[in-house]
């Protein structure tokens, strides 16, 4: 059979091949574009919202009626704890000494971020905690309830918990849940090569902290027994079971928030060292200690704090 002759330039066959080539090229471009689109990372709208900084509502927007009354009571308990829940407070602190700006400030363990994070498992007590459980432990350790008139935190179901939770829930109005919020808890500082040292921290404390907290760390007391500036150690401060007795937590808080109103002005090393100095001073007994300091250290303080260690010739934790 005779093969057909190829078409000469300009005939219909040549035109068809050109059209085919153009069509194929366009098809490749379209497919490439579509594949590129499907491979590109797409951030869902809800993730965009979660990445944005959350701002709690203004106090002026607290509603009227019973709900608003509970929110206002909760705020008063939070900011002036001894005046409104004093029977359960065994020291000179308020909740807002650690949770700054009435629980609103990011990187100072804000309560709007805590509220959306519970219930949650806590290794500290080995179980899932509700927000009421968490508040109770704050009274037990940070407010040193064992030294209070009641000798114990508020009983479960007490109105103190109800009002505080009303306040926290209101602070979290509009906050997304299911994912940790930016600014929650305290800043997590990387460990520095020199480590932390109380002796170096004493120098930082004298230069940066003593003007407010006093050379002896006892803060500034008012005639009614409340404090304008909180005590950092001693009988009127948090006890050895409090989270702030852990050097890492204290360092993160100090880095982001201290000196007051001048957060992030200390170096990481200064924050670690001054935290070590503050947390290596004696403070009230850990309520979990039922036997010796050594036994309690092995069970509750295996790492991260100075409990049970000898500082200036004295074993800490036995007071």
PDB file of C-alpha atoms in Angstrom, residues 124 140-142 144 233 237-246 278-289 297 300-301 305-309 311 314-319:
ATOM      1  CA  UNK A 124       0.028  17.738  89.522  1.00  0.00           C
ATOM      2  CA  UNK A 140      -5.053  25.714  98.795  1.00  0.00           C
ATOM      3  CA  UNK A 141      -1.592  26.670  97.534  1.00  0.00           C
ATOM      4  CA  UNK A 142      -1.366  30.212  96.199  1.00  0.00           C
ATOM      5  CA  UNK A 144      -2.356  29.341 101.537  1.00  0.00           C
ATOM      6  CA  UNK A 233       8.341  34.892 100.328  1.00  0.00           C
ATOM      7  CA  UNK A 237       3.288  34.681 100.577  1.00  0.00           C
ATOM      8  CA  UNK A 238       2.244  31.583  98.591  1.00  0.00           C
ATOM      9  CA  UNK A 239       3.197  28.194 100.017  1.00  0.00           C
ATOM     10  CA  UNK A 240       5.531  25.531  98.623  1.00  0.00           C
ATOM     11  CA  UNK A 241       2.731  23.808  96.712  1.00  0.00           C
ATOM     12  CA  UNK A 242       1.949  26.840  94.531  1.00  0.00           C
ATOM     13  CA  UNK A 243       2.836  26.853  90.865  1.00  0.00           C
ATOM     14  CA  UNK A 244       4.829  30.054  91.297  1.00  0.00           C
ATOM     15  CA  UNK A 245       7.236  28.157  93.565  1.00  0.00           C
ATOM     16  CA  UNK A 246       8.462  26.438  90.387  1.00  0.00           C
ATOM     17  CA  UNK A 278      12.811  34.471  95.037  1.00  0.00           C
ATOM     18  CA  UNK A 279      12.002  30.756  94.949  1.00  0.00           C
ATOM     19  CA  UNK A 280      14.969  29.813  97.120  1.00  0.00           C
ATOM     20  CA  UNK A 281      13.592  31.778 100.092  1.00  0.00           C
ATOM     21  CA  UNK A 282      11.533  30.066 102.785  1.00  0.00           C
ATOM     22  CA  UNK A 283       7.738  30.149 102.579  1.00  0.00           C
ATOM     23  CA  UNK A 284       4.757  28.364 104.166  1.00  0.00           C
ATOM     24  CA  UNK A 285       4.629  24.590 104.340  1.00  0.00           C
ATOM     25  CA  UNK A 286       3.366  22.487 101.425  1.00  0.00           C
ATOM     26  CA  UNK A 287      -0.011  21.176 102.641  1.00  0.00           C
ATOM     27  CA  UNK A 288       0.697  17.835 100.967  1.00  0.00           C
ATOM     28  CA  UNK A 289       3.635  17.193 103.279  1.00  0.00           C
ATOM     29  CA  UNK A 297      10.376  16.281  97.937  1.00  0.00           C
ATOM     30  CA  UNK A 300       5.983  16.212  94.857  1.00  0.00           C
ATOM     31  CA  UNK A 301       9.169  18.199  94.210  1.00  0.00           C
ATOM     32  CA  UNK A 305      12.095  24.036  92.582  1.00  0.00           C
ATOM     33  CA  UNK A 306      14.192  24.485  95.708  1.00  0.00           C
ATOM     34  CA  UNK A 307      11.960  22.620  98.144  1.00  0.00           C
ATOM     35  CA  UNK A 308      14.038  20.278 100.304  1.00  0.00           C
ATOM     36  CA  UNK A 309      17.332  21.766  99.168  1.00  0.00           C
ATOM     37  CA  UNK A 311      20.202  27.102 100.971  1.00  0.00           C
ATOM     38  CA  UNK A 314      19.015  25.591 105.968  1.00  0.00           C
ATOM     39  CA  UNK A 315      16.848  22.906 104.356  1.00  0.00           C
ATOM     40  CA  UNK A 316      13.879  24.638 102.753  1.00  0.00           C
ATOM     41  CA  UNK A 317      10.320  23.432 103.240  1.00  0.00           C
ATOM     42  CA  UNK A 318      10.236  22.683 106.943  1.00  0.00           C
ATOM     43  CA  UNK A 319       8.637  25.887 108.168  1.00  0.00           C
TER      44      UNK A 319
END
